[in-house]
Each structure stands twice: as C-alpha cells, then as structure tokens.
Coordinates of C-alpha atoms in Angstrom, one line a residue:
M296 CA 133.2 59.1 74.7
S297 CA 131.6 62.3 73.6
E298 CA 132.2 64.2 70.4
N299 CA 134.6 66.4 72.3
G300 CA 136.6 63.4 73.6
I301 CA 135.4 63.7 77.2
S302 CA 133.0 61.1 78.5
R303 CA 130.2 61.9 81.0
R304 CA 131.9 59.5 83.5
A305 CA 135.2 61.2 83.1
F306 CA 133.5 64.6 83.6
I307 CA 131.9 63.4 86.8
K308 CA 135.2 62.0 88.0
A309 CA 137.0 65.2 87.1
A310 CA 134.4 67.2 89.0
G311 CA 135.0 64.9 92.0
I312 CA 131.4 63.7 92.1
G313 CA 130.3 60.1 92.0
G314 CA 127.1 58.9 90.6
A315 CA 125.4 58.8 94.0
G316 CA 126.8 62.2 94.9
L317 CA 125.5 63.7 91.7
A318 CA 122.0 62.4 92.4
V319 CA 122.1 63.9 95.8
A320 CA 123.5 67.2 94.5
A321 CA 120.8 67.3 91.7
A322 CA 118.1 66.7 94.3
G323 CA 119.4 69.3 96.6
S324 CA 119.8 71.7 93.7
T325 CA 116.2 71.1 92.6
W326 CA 115.0 71.6 96.2
N327 CA 117.0 74.8 96.6
S328 CA 115.9 76.1 93.2
Y329 CA 112.3 75.4 94.0
H330 CA 112.3 77.1 97.3
E331 CA 114.4 80.0 96.1
G332 CA 111.7 80.5 93.4
Q333 CA 109.1 80.9 96.1
S334 CA 110.9 84.0 97.3
A335 CA 109.3 87.4 96.5
F336 CA 112.8 88.6 95.4
S337 CA 112.9 86.0 92.6
M338 CA 109.9 87.7 90.9
Q339 CA 111.9 90.4 89.2
G340 CA 109.8 93.6 89.2
Q341 CA 106.9 91.7 90.7
E342 CA 108.0 91.5 94.3
H343 CA 105.1 93.3 95.8
R344 CA 102.6 91.1 93.9
Q345 CA 103.8 88.2 96.1
G346 CA 102.8 90.2 99.2
H347 CA 106.3 91.1 100.1
V348 CA 106.7 94.0 102.5
Y349 CA 110.3 95.0 103.4
F350 CA 109.5 97.0 106.5
D351 CA 108.5 94.9 109.4
R352 CA 105.7 96.8 111.2
V353 CA 105.1 94.2 113.9
P354 CA 107.7 95.6 116.4
F355 CA 106.1 99.0 116.2
E356 CA 102.5 97.9 116.7
V357 CA 100.5 99.8 119.4
D358 CA 96.9 99.4 120.6
Q359 CA 95.9 102.9 119.8
V360 CA 96.8 105.5 117.2
P361 CA 99.5 107.7 118.8
T362 CA 98.1 111.1 120.0
S363 CA 100.8 112.8 117.9
S364 CA 98.7 111.8 114.8
W365 CA 95.6 113.4 116.3
K366 CA 94.1 113.8 119.8
V367 CA 90.3 113.6 120.2
L368 CA 89.1 116.7 122.0
G369 CA 85.6 117.4 120.7
Q370 CA 82.2 116.7 122.2
D371 CA 79.7 114.9 120.0
L372 CA 77.5 117.2 117.9
P373 CA 73.8 116.4 117.7
N374 CA 72.0 114.5 115.0
G375 CA 74.8 112.0 114.3
Q376 CA 77.2 114.6 113.0
S377 CA 79.9 113.3 115.4
V378 CA 81.0 109.8 116.4
N379 CA 83.0 109.4 119.6
G380 CA 84.2 113.0 119.5
Y381 CA 85.2 112.9 115.8
H382 CA 83.2 115.6 113.9
R383 CA 82.2 114.2 110.6
V384 CA 83.4 116.6 107.8
D385 CA 80.6 118.6 106.3
M386 CA 81.9 119.3 102.8
R387 CA 79.6 122.3 102.6
W388 CA 82.1 124.0 104.9
Y389 CA 84.7 123.6 102.2
Y390 CA 82.9 124.0 98.9
G391 CA 79.7 125.7 99.6
E392 CA 79.2 129.4 100.1
R393 CA 82.0 129.9 102.6
F394 CA 84.5 130.6 99.8
K395 CA 84.2 130.8 96.1
T396 CA 87.9 131.1 95.3
T397 CA 89.6 130.8 92.0
G398 CA 90.7 127.3 92.9
H399 CA 87.5 125.9 94.3
A400 CA 85.2 127.6 91.8
V401 CA 86.7 125.6 89.0
S402 CA 87.5 122.4 90.9
G403 CA 87.8 119.6 88.4
S404 CA 89.2 121.7 85.6
S405 CA 92.0 120.3 83.5
P406 CA 95.1 120.1 85.7
A407 CA 97.2 121.1 82.7
I408 CA 95.3 124.4 82.6
G409 CA 94.6 125.0 86.3
Y410 CA 92.4 127.9 87.0
D411 CA 89.9 129.0 84.4
P412 CA 91.2 132.4 83.4
S413 CA 87.7 133.7 82.8
K414 CA 87.0 133.2 86.5
V415 CA 90.3 134.4 87.9
D416 CA 88.7 137.5 89.4
C417 CA 86.0 135.7 91.4
L418 CA 87.2 136.7 94.9
P419 CA 85.3 135.3 97.9
N420 CA 82.0 137.0 97.7
T421 CA 80.0 135.9 100.7
W422 CA 82.2 137.1 103.6
P423 CA 80.7 140.5 104.3
S424 CA 82.9 143.3 105.5
N425 CA 81.1 143.3 108.9
G426 CA 82.3 139.8 109.5
V427 CA 80.9 136.5 110.8
A428 CA 77.6 137.9 112.1
A429 CA 76.2 138.5 108.5
L430 CA 77.1 135.0 107.3
D431 CA 74.7 132.2 106.7
P432 CA 73.9 130.4 110.1
L433 CA 75.8 127.3 108.8
Y434 CA 79.1 129.2 108.6
Q435 CA 78.5 131.2 111.8
R436 CA 78.2 127.8 113.5
Y437 CA 81.4 126.7 111.7
Y438 CA 83.5 129.5 113.2
E439 CA 81.9 129.1 116.5
L440 CA 83.0 125.4 116.6
Y441 CA 86.4 126.1 115.0
P442 CA 87.6 129.6 116.0
M443 CA 91.2 128.9 114.9
M444 CA 89.9 128.8 111.3
L445 CA 88.8 132.5 111.5
D446 CA 92.3 133.9 111.4
V447 CA 93.3 131.4 108.7
D448 CA 90.4 132.3 106.4
K449 CA 90.9 136.1 106.9
E450 CA 94.5 135.8 106.1
Y451 CA 93.6 133.8 103.0
K452 CA 91.1 136.3 101.7
Y453 CA 92.8 139.6 102.4
D454 CA 96.5 138.8 102.2
W455 CA 97.0 135.7 100.1
L456 CA 94.4 135.7 97.4
P457 CA 94.9 139.1 95.8
Q458 CA 98.6 138.5 95.2
L459 CA 97.9 135.0 94.0
I460 CA 95.5 136.2 91.4
E461 CA 98.0 138.7 90.1
R462 CA 100.7 136.1 90.0
F463 CA 98.4 133.7 88.2
K464 CA 97.5 136.2 85.5
S465 CA 101.1 137.2 85.0
S466 CA 102.3 133.6 84.5
I467 CA 99.6 132.3 82.2
D468 CA 101.8 132.6 79.1
S469 CA 105.0 131.2 80.8
R470 CA 103.1 128.2 82.1
A471 CA 101.7 127.4 78.7
D472 CA 105.2 127.8 77.2
F473 CA 106.6 125.4 79.8
N474 CA 103.9 122.8 79.1
Q475 CA 104.5 122.9 75.4
N476 CA 108.2 122.8 75.5
E477 CA 110.4 121.9 78.5
G478 CA 107.5 120.1 80.2
L479 CA 106.2 118.3 77.0
I480 CA 107.4 114.8 77.9
A481 CA 106.1 115.1 81.4
M482 CA 102.7 116.2 80.0
A483 CA 102.7 113.3 77.5
R484 CA 103.5 110.8 80.2
S485 CA 100.7 112.2 82.3
E486 CA 98.2 111.7 79.5
A487 CA 99.4 108.1 79.0
Q488 CA 99.0 107.4 82.8
R489 CA 95.3 108.3 82.7
A490 CA 94.4 106.6 79.4
V491 CA 92.6 103.7 81.1
P492 CA 89.3 105.1 82.6
V493 CA 88.2 104.2 86.1
S494 CA 84.5 104.2 87.0
S495 CA 83.0 106.6 89.5
V496 CA 80.4 105.7 92.1
T497 CA 77.1 107.4 91.3
T498 CA 74.5 105.4 93.2
P499 CA 73.7 105.1 96.9
P500 CA 75.1 102.2 99.0
E501 CA 71.9 100.2 99.1
Q502 CA 72.1 100.0 95.3
N503 CA 75.8 100.2 94.5
D504 CA 77.2 98.0 97.3
W505 CA 74.8 95.2 96.7
S506 CA 74.7 95.2 92.9
G507 CA 76.2 92.0 91.6
V508 CA 76.6 90.4 95.0
S509 CA 76.5 86.6 94.8
E510 CA 73.5 84.9 96.3
R511 CA 75.9 82.3 97.8
R512 CA 78.1 83.7 100.5
A513 CA 81.5 82.2 101.4
V514 CA 82.0 81.8 105.2
F515 CA 85.6 81.9 106.3
D516 CA 86.8 79.6 109.0
T517 CA 88.3 82.5 110.9
P518 CA 88.5 86.3 110.5
E519 CA 92.3 85.9 110.3
L520 CA 92.0 83.7 107.2
A521 CA 89.7 86.2 105.6
S522 CA 92.2 89.0 106.2
Q523 CA 95.1 86.9 104.9
L524 CA 93.2 86.2 101.6
V525 CA 92.1 89.8 101.1
K526 CA 95.7 91.0 101.5
R527 CA 97.1 88.3 99.3
M528 CA 94.6 89.0 96.6
A529 CA 95.1 92.8 96.7
A530 CA 98.9 92.3 96.5
D531 CA 98.4 90.1 93.5
L532 CA 96.4 92.9 91.9
G533 CA 99.3 95.3 92.4
A534 CA 98.9 96.8 95.9
T535 CA 102.1 97.7 97.5
F536 CA 100.4 98.0 100.9
V537 CA 97.2 96.5 102.2
G538 CA 95.7 97.1 105.7
V539 CA 92.5 96.2 107.4
T540 CA 90.7 98.1 110.2
P541 CA 87.2 98.4 111.6
L542 CA 85.6 101.4 109.9
N543 CA 85.7 104.4 112.3
K544 CA 82.3 106.0 111.5
G545 CA 83.7 109.3 112.6
W546 CA 85.6 109.6 109.3
V547 CA 82.5 109.2 107.2
A548 CA 81.6 112.6 105.7
W549 CA 78.5 114.4 107.0
S550 CA 77.6 115.6 103.5
H551 CA 78.8 116.0 99.9
A552 CA 78.9 119.4 98.2
A553 CA 78.4 120.6 94.7
L554 CA 81.7 122.4 94.1
G555 CA 84.1 119.5 94.7
G556 CA 85.6 117.6 97.5
L557 CA 85.1 114.0 98.4
G558 CA 82.2 113.3 96.0
A559 CA 83.2 115.8 93.3
G560 CA 81.5 115.6 90.0
T561 CA 79.4 112.5 90.9
G562 CA 76.3 114.1 92.4
G563 CA 77.4 113.2 95.9
R564 CA 78.2 109.5 95.0
G565 CA 74.5 108.7 95.2
F566 CA 74.0 110.3 98.6
G567 CA 73.0 113.6 97.0
L568 CA 74.4 117.0 97.6
N569 CA 74.1 119.1 100.8
T570 CA 72.2 116.3 102.6
P571 CA 73.4 114.3 105.5
I572 CA 74.9 110.9 104.7
K573 CA 73.3 108.0 106.4
I574 CA 76.0 105.5 107.2
P575 CA 75.1 102.0 106.0
E576 CA 75.0 99.3 108.7
W577 CA 77.1 96.9 106.5
W578 CA 80.1 99.3 106.5
D579 CA 81.8 97.3 109.2
N580 CA 85.4 97.1 108.0
A581 CA 87.7 99.2 105.8
I582 CA 90.3 97.6 103.5
L583 CA 93.0 100.2 102.5
V584 CA 95.0 99.5 99.4
S585 CA 97.7 101.7 98.0
G586 CA 100.1 102.0 95.1
T587 CA 103.0 104.4 94.7
M588 CA 103.7 107.2 92.3
S589 CA 106.8 107.2 90.0
W590 CA 109.8 107.7 92.3
D591 CA 112.0 109.4 89.7
V592 CA 109.3 111.6 88.2
N593 CA 108.1 112.8 91.5
A594 CA 111.6 113.9 92.5
G595 CA 111.0 116.7 89.9
D596 CA 107.7 117.9 91.6
P597 CA 105.8 120.1 91.3
N598 CA 106.4 120.9 87.6
Y599 CA 107.3 117.5 86.2
G600 CA 105.5 115.0 88.4
D601 CA 101.9 113.8 88.6
S602 CA 99.7 111.6 90.7
W603 CA 98.1 109.6 87.9
T604 CA 100.3 106.5 88.4
G605 CA 99.2 106.1 92.1
Y606 CA 95.7 107.1 91.3
N607 CA 95.4 104.5 88.6
I608 CA 96.9 101.7 90.7
S609 CA 94.8 102.2 93.8
S610 CA 91.5 103.1 91.9
Q611 CA 91.7 100.0 89.7
I612 CA 92.7 97.7 92.6
A613 CA 89.8 99.0 94.7
Q614 CA 87.3 98.3 91.9
Q615 CA 88.8 94.8 91.4
M616 CA 88.6 94.1 95.1
V617 CA 85.0 95.1 95.2
K618 CA 84.3 92.7 92.4
F619 CA 86.2 90.0 94.3
L620 CA 84.3 90.5 97.5
K621 CA 80.9 90.6 95.8
H622 CA 81.7 87.3 94.1
L623 CA 82.2 85.9 97.6
G624 CA 78.8 87.2 98.7
Y625 CA 79.6 90.4 100.5
P626 CA 78.5 94.0 99.8
A627 CA 81.4 96.3 99.0
R628 CA 82.0 99.9 97.9
W629 CA 85.2 101.6 96.7
H630 CA 86.4 105.0 97.8
S631 CA 89.2 106.0 95.5
P632 CA 91.0 108.9 93.8
F633 CA 89.2 108.4 90.5
G634 CA 85.9 107.1 91.9
G635 CA 85.4 109.7 94.6
Y636 CA 85.3 109.3 98.4
D637 CA 82.7 109.2 101.1
M638 CA 85.4 109.8 103.7
P639 CA 88.9 111.3 104.1
I640 CA 91.5 108.5 104.0
P641 CA 94.6 109.5 106.1
G642 CA 93.0 108.6 109.4
I643 CA 92.1 105.1 108.1
G644 CA 95.7 104.8 107.0
A645 CA 96.9 105.4 110.6
E646 CA 94.3 103.1 112.1
C647 CA 95.2 100.1 109.8
G648 CA 99.0 100.4 110.5
M649 CA 100.1 101.9 107.2
G650 CA 101.8 104.8 109.0
Q651 CA 101.3 107.8 111.2
I652 CA 99.9 111.3 110.5
G653 CA 102.8 113.7 109.8
R654 CA 103.2 117.4 109.6
T655 CA 101.4 117.6 106.2
S656 CA 98.2 116.0 107.7
N657 CA 98.8 113.0 105.4
C658 CA 99.6 109.4 106.5
I659 CA 103.4 108.8 106.2
A660 CA 104.4 105.2 105.8
P661 CA 107.8 104.0 107.2
D662 CA 108.6 102.3 103.9
F663 CA 107.1 104.6 101.3
G664 CA 107.0 108.0 103.1
G665 CA 104.3 110.1 101.5
N666 CA 104.5 108.3 98.2
V667 CA 101.2 106.6 98.6
R668 CA 97.9 107.2 96.9
P669 CA 95.4 105.0 98.9
A670 CA 91.9 103.8 98.2
V671 CA 89.5 102.2 100.6
I672 CA 86.9 99.4 100.3
T673 CA 84.1 99.3 102.8
T674 CA 82.5 95.9 103.4
S675 CA 80.7 93.6 105.9
L676 CA 83.2 90.8 105.5
P677 CA 84.5 89.8 109.0
M678 CA 88.3 90.2 109.0
A679 CA 91.0 90.4 111.6
A680 CA 92.2 93.9 112.1
D681 CA 95.7 95.3 111.8
K682 CA 97.1 97.4 114.6
P683 CA 98.3 101.0 114.4
I684 CA 102.1 101.6 114.5
D685 CA 104.4 104.1 116.2
F686 CA 107.8 104.4 114.5
N687 CA 108.9 107.7 116.0
L688 CA 107.5 109.8 113.2
S689 CA 106.1 112.5 115.6
E690 CA 109.6 113.1 117.0
F691 CA 111.0 113.3 113.5
C692 CA 108.4 115.7 112.2
S693 CA 108.9 118.0 115.2
R694 CA 112.6 118.3 114.2
C695 CA 112.5 118.2 110.4
K696 CA 110.0 120.7 108.9
L697 CA 111.4 120.3 105.4
C698 CA 107.9 119.9 103.9
A699 CA 107.0 123.3 105.4
E700 CA 110.1 124.9 104.1
V701 CA 109.8 123.6 100.6
C702 CA 106.1 124.2 100.1
P703 CA 105.5 126.6 97.2
T704 CA 102.5 128.2 99.0
Q705 CA 103.8 128.0 102.5
C706 CA 100.6 126.3 103.6
I707 CA 102.1 123.8 106.0
S708 CA 102.4 124.5 109.7
Y709 CA 105.9 125.2 111.2
A710 CA 104.6 124.5 114.8
N711 CA 106.8 122.2 116.9
E712 CA 103.9 120.1 118.0
P713 CA 100.3 119.6 116.8
D714 CA 98.5 122.7 117.9
F715 CA 95.5 123.1 115.7
E716 CA 92.0 122.2 116.9
I717 CA 89.4 121.3 114.3
Y718 CA 86.7 118.7 113.7
G719 CA 87.0 117.7 117.4
L720 CA 90.7 116.8 116.9
R721 CA 94.0 118.4 117.7
R722 CA 96.6 117.9 114.9
F723 CA 99.0 119.8 112.6
N724 CA 97.2 122.2 110.2
T725 CA 97.6 122.5 106.5
N726 CA 95.8 125.5 104.9
L727 CA 93.9 123.5 102.3
A728 CA 92.8 126.5 100.3
K729 CA 96.4 127.6 99.8
C730 CA 97.4 124.0 99.0
R731 CA 94.7 123.8 96.3
D732 CA 96.0 127.1 94.9
G733 CA 99.5 125.6 94.7
W734 CA 98.1 122.8 92.6
N735 CA 96.8 125.3 90.1
L736 CA 99.6 127.8 90.1
G737 CA 102.4 125.5 89.0
A738 CA 103.0 124.3 85.5
G739 CA 103.4 120.7 84.3
P740 CA 101.0 117.8 84.2
M741 CA 99.2 117.7 87.5
G742 CA 99.5 119.7 90.6
C743 CA 102.0 119.7 93.4
R744 CA 103.5 117.0 95.6
A745 CA 106.6 118.9 96.8
C746 CA 106.0 117.9 100.4
V747 CA 106.0 114.2 99.3
S748 CA 109.2 114.5 97.3
V749 CA 111.2 116.2 100.0
C750 CA 110.1 114.0 103.0
P751 CA 113.2 112.1 104.2
W752 CA 111.0 109.0 104.6
T753 CA 110.1 109.0 100.8
K754 CA 113.2 107.1 99.7
K755 CA 113.7 104.1 97.5
N756 CA 114.3 100.5 98.8
T757 CA 118.1 100.5 99.0
W758 CA 120.2 99.0 101.8
V759 CA 121.2 102.4 103.0
H760 CA 117.7 103.7 103.3
R761 CA 116.5 100.4 104.9
F762 CA 119.3 100.8 107.4
V763 CA 118.4 104.4 108.1
R764 CA 114.7 103.6 108.5
E765 CA 115.5 100.9 111.1
V766 CA 117.8 103.2 113.1
L767 CA 115.3 106.1 113.1
S768 CA 112.4 103.9 114.1
H769 CA 114.3 102.4 117.1
D770 CA 116.3 105.3 118.3
P771 CA 114.6 107.0 121.3
T772 CA 117.3 109.7 121.7
G773 CA 116.7 111.7 118.5
V774 CA 120.4 111.7 117.7
S775 CA 120.0 109.6 114.6
Q776 CA 117.1 111.8 113.5
N777 CA 119.3 114.9 113.7
V778 CA 121.9 113.2 111.6
A779 CA 119.4 112.1 109.0
I780 CA 117.9 115.5 108.7
W781 CA 121.3 117.1 108.4
A782 CA 122.2 114.5 105.7
E783 CA 118.9 115.3 103.8
R784 CA 119.6 119.0 103.9
T785 CA 123.3 118.7 103.0
L786 CA 123.7 115.8 100.7
Y787 CA 120.6 116.1 98.6
P788 CA 120.6 119.5 96.7
K789 CA 117.0 120.8 96.4
H790 CA 115.0 123.8 95.5
Y791 CA 112.7 125.6 97.9
N792 CA 109.5 127.6 98.0
E793 CA 109.6 130.4 95.4
E794 CA 112.0 128.4 93.2
L795 CA 109.1 126.0 92.4
N796 CA 106.7 128.7 91.4
P797 CA 106.5 130.7 88.1
P798 CA 108.5 131.8 86.4
N799 CA 111.2 129.4 87.7
Y800 CA 109.4 126.0 87.3
K801 CA 112.0 124.0 89.2
G802 CA 111.5 120.7 90.8
V803 CA 112.2 119.9 94.4
Y804 CA 115.1 117.8 93.1
E805 CA 116.4 117.8 89.5
P806 CA 114.0 115.7 87.5
P807 CA 115.4 112.6 85.7
K808 CA 116.9 113.3 82.3
W809 CA 114.4 111.1 80.6
I810 CA 111.5 113.3 81.5
K811 CA 113.2 116.5 80.3
T812 CA 112.1 117.4 76.8
D813 CA 115.4 119.1 75.7
E814 CA 117.3 115.9 76.3
Y815 CA 115.5 114.3 73.4
I816 CA 113.7 116.8 71.2
G817 CA 115.4 119.5 69.2
S818 CA 112.5 121.1 67.3
F819 CA 108.9 120.8 66.3
I820 CA 107.1 120.8 62.9
K821 CA 103.4 120.8 62.0
T822 CA 102.0 117.3 62.1
P823 CA 101.0 116.1 58.6
I824 CA 97.6 114.9 59.7
G825 CA 96.3 112.0 57.6
V826 CA 99.6 111.6 55.6
K827 CA 101.9 109.6 57.9

C-alpha cells in the first residue's frame, strides 16, 4: 500500500495492465522513444543540424542544368580565358577604368553610410564623348564581345546616374535620421550580427590551400561515403543546404580588380590584381554550403534587413569545413561572403542541385527561395556529385515578375524569357551597376534584398507553403502558378519600387514589430560614459 492508499499492483490492475504487459509496454515505449529521438524534428530548433531537408529534390533531378538557367552560346576565347564556351569573368570589366561610379568608387565603405559624400560627384570619367573607339583596348574588346552591354551602360551613365546623385544628395539627412531613430534597432542588430570576425583569404592557393594539411591522408571507401560525411559534417556545423559538384572551371574568374568585386580588399586573394588567375589542378570539386538570413527581418527589406546573418553562417561553416578537410589530408580553400571569392557562386548552386537560376540571376532554391547566402569550398577530395534539378522555376519566373516590379532601382529584366547574351551565355539580365546603387541609396543596416523578400518561393516551412511548393513543382499546366502569383499579389500587402526609396523608407512587407524602434524606445538621453 502506498502513502496515498493505492498499491502499485492495484494501479496496474486499474490500468488493465498485467506485469508481463507492463514490461512489454515499457520496452515498446523505450524503443519508440529512442527512435523518435533520432528524428530531426525532435531536435527543437536544431533540425537542420541533423541533415534534415524538407524538400525532396530527387524527383526533380536532371542530368544537365536546364537551359532556362543559362544557355551556352559563346566560343572559347584564347589564352584560357574561356572553358567550354563559358567566358571567365574578368573583374577589370566591372571595377577597373570602365566605370568609376559613386557606388563602385567607394566599394567596401560602411553599409550604414553608403556612398562617400565627398565622392558623390565622380561621374564616369573614362567614357569619352566620341564613344567606344577612344576607350582602352580592353574595353573596346568588351563591347565587341558583348554589344548588348553598350546600350545598358549608356543608359546608366546618361539617364540613371545624374538623377541618382541628385537623389542621394537630397536624402543624406533623412537617411541619417532614419538610421538613428526608426531604424536604430535594425542597425543595432546588424552590428551584433557581424561582431564575430571571419578571416579573408590573402595568399595564393599553393600556399593557402595546403597550409595545415595533414601529412596523413584519409582514403574513403567510396566517393559516395565521402560525400555523405561532408554533408553530415556541414549540416552539424549549421548549414541548411549542402551540395557537391565537380568544379566548372568556366566559373573561375579570369582576374581580380582593385576596386572591389570577387576579391575585394584582399589584394586579389593572393592571385594579385589585374593578372590572370591560374586555376590550381587540385580544384577538382566544389562543396556549396549555405545558411539563411533572418526570415522576419528580411520581410522589411530594404530598410530594416541585412545579410549579415547569412554571411556569418556560410563564411564560418566554409572556414570550418576547410579545417575539417585539411585534417583529413586534402587541400581546401573557402570562397565566402566575408572571405572573398575567386568565382561567382550562382552557377555552382544550380549545378549542385540547390536550385535554378531565376529572373534575378541568382540561384533560387525550392525550399528557401532566394533566402540563401552560399559559400563554396574547393578541394581535391573525390566525392559523388549531386545532380541539378528542374522544379518548374523557369515557367514560374516567366509569369511572375514580382522581383522586377518591386525593385527600387528597376534593374531587373521584365523579359518573358532569358534574352541577354553575355560571357558566352544567354540568361536574364540584371543591371549590376544599378543594383549596387540601390544598396547604397536606401537607409538601414545593409543594402537591399527586396527581390529576395518578395519572391513567392521565399516562404517559411509551414504546411501550406510546403503544399504549394509541391503543387507548383509538379504542375506542368501553369494553372497553379497563376493561382499562386495571384495569391501573392492579393493576400500579401506589399510596397513597390519608389516606396522603398528615400524619403519613404518602407519595407517590401511591414517589418516585424520587434525590429521597429518606436515599439520599444520613447526617447534618448546622453550616455553617462564611465558612470553606469
């Protein structure tokens, strides 16, 4: 008899369970509990660290990247500047003497400040009035190869830039006021997100990639096992997506340039500036790792959101994976948002099955949309490759165009199909100079991701959105796509284009209350430094 007057035996009888049944039930309960505990869903808040991916990409695997992402048109250029028709990006074309715009001239300045006001009048100064013939031979050749860029660049110089500079000057005070008041919490959050420094690559591959590599190399039984371990380790480190693909040498940049770009601020990541990059022979495979940005904060882009969350996650994971691979005896090098790149990343994202190239020229994932900030690790470790996928994104992008409509600088193509030919490829075009200007024109902590926020694929992991993704991916008729686009336009109030620019400082969607300063702070006083 227990203290409460009910014996254990009586309790078991009352519950209708005999001693043997209780033992069986206990054993079964233990078995179920153990196996339920193995589920990624039992790791509250840590699901992705168990390698859980909730969108099954296997049914959408294809042997080649769909031509809607890009179509190879180009002939190989001499001296290794092209690989299989892909023209390796020469960063001098972006950041050298072709343009010295207000944006590019101060690339790397504080995102909270944007353009350096002292340089706000530095219009492009190397495009003579008599046109292409008077340019440096490098840029004459550029326009000869890519004539579609000529009209883009002329429109940028003569139509866009003068009014942009005037708008920038007139909004300096209002942007500062927004950052110090309504945008204060967003600014403070951004500072917190980048408090942990991440290293940059400053030495060439023969030094960087081999430094610290173990003298004893681990040899995997199969490339499939190597790929499995790499993915599991990256997931444990925090990656929400991991993909593996043979490195397409055509993506490796032809050069780094002094004013920014893939190797900004790092002396060309050890390759030097304005000199051709020799691709190391041990860059056999590329491992793409990605984290996401804050879903709620980025809804308030461009004036409340930032990229630091995603930058931190992918940059740190890339460095950690390099350390992991070197410990196993393999050379490795990271290419990340904070460490700089030797190559553009979207094409690698498409090749490893993360997603497809969308209207914005970025890789759109079926589960994260554009809310990815990838990094890549190049290595010689033999691994089984993932396949590209086709989940009907091209058909969706041809109908949607919301990213183009919402863009504060109107830099995204409205074309129905990819129609721009550049770097040996046909794809959608984004005016990158205007896009960079948009990063600097807005207020708030760091640049613009309005196209990411508004994309109907950039939705949280709810049952409704999972259902919609599955329907859109499997529907060849386009009917469900029209319904989804109508729902996005009708059911989700949003701001467009000029509403995001000064002096309005709106977000694509209303930002969450917790990021709005006036929800918490009523006034300011002078900080009593050194008192308390």
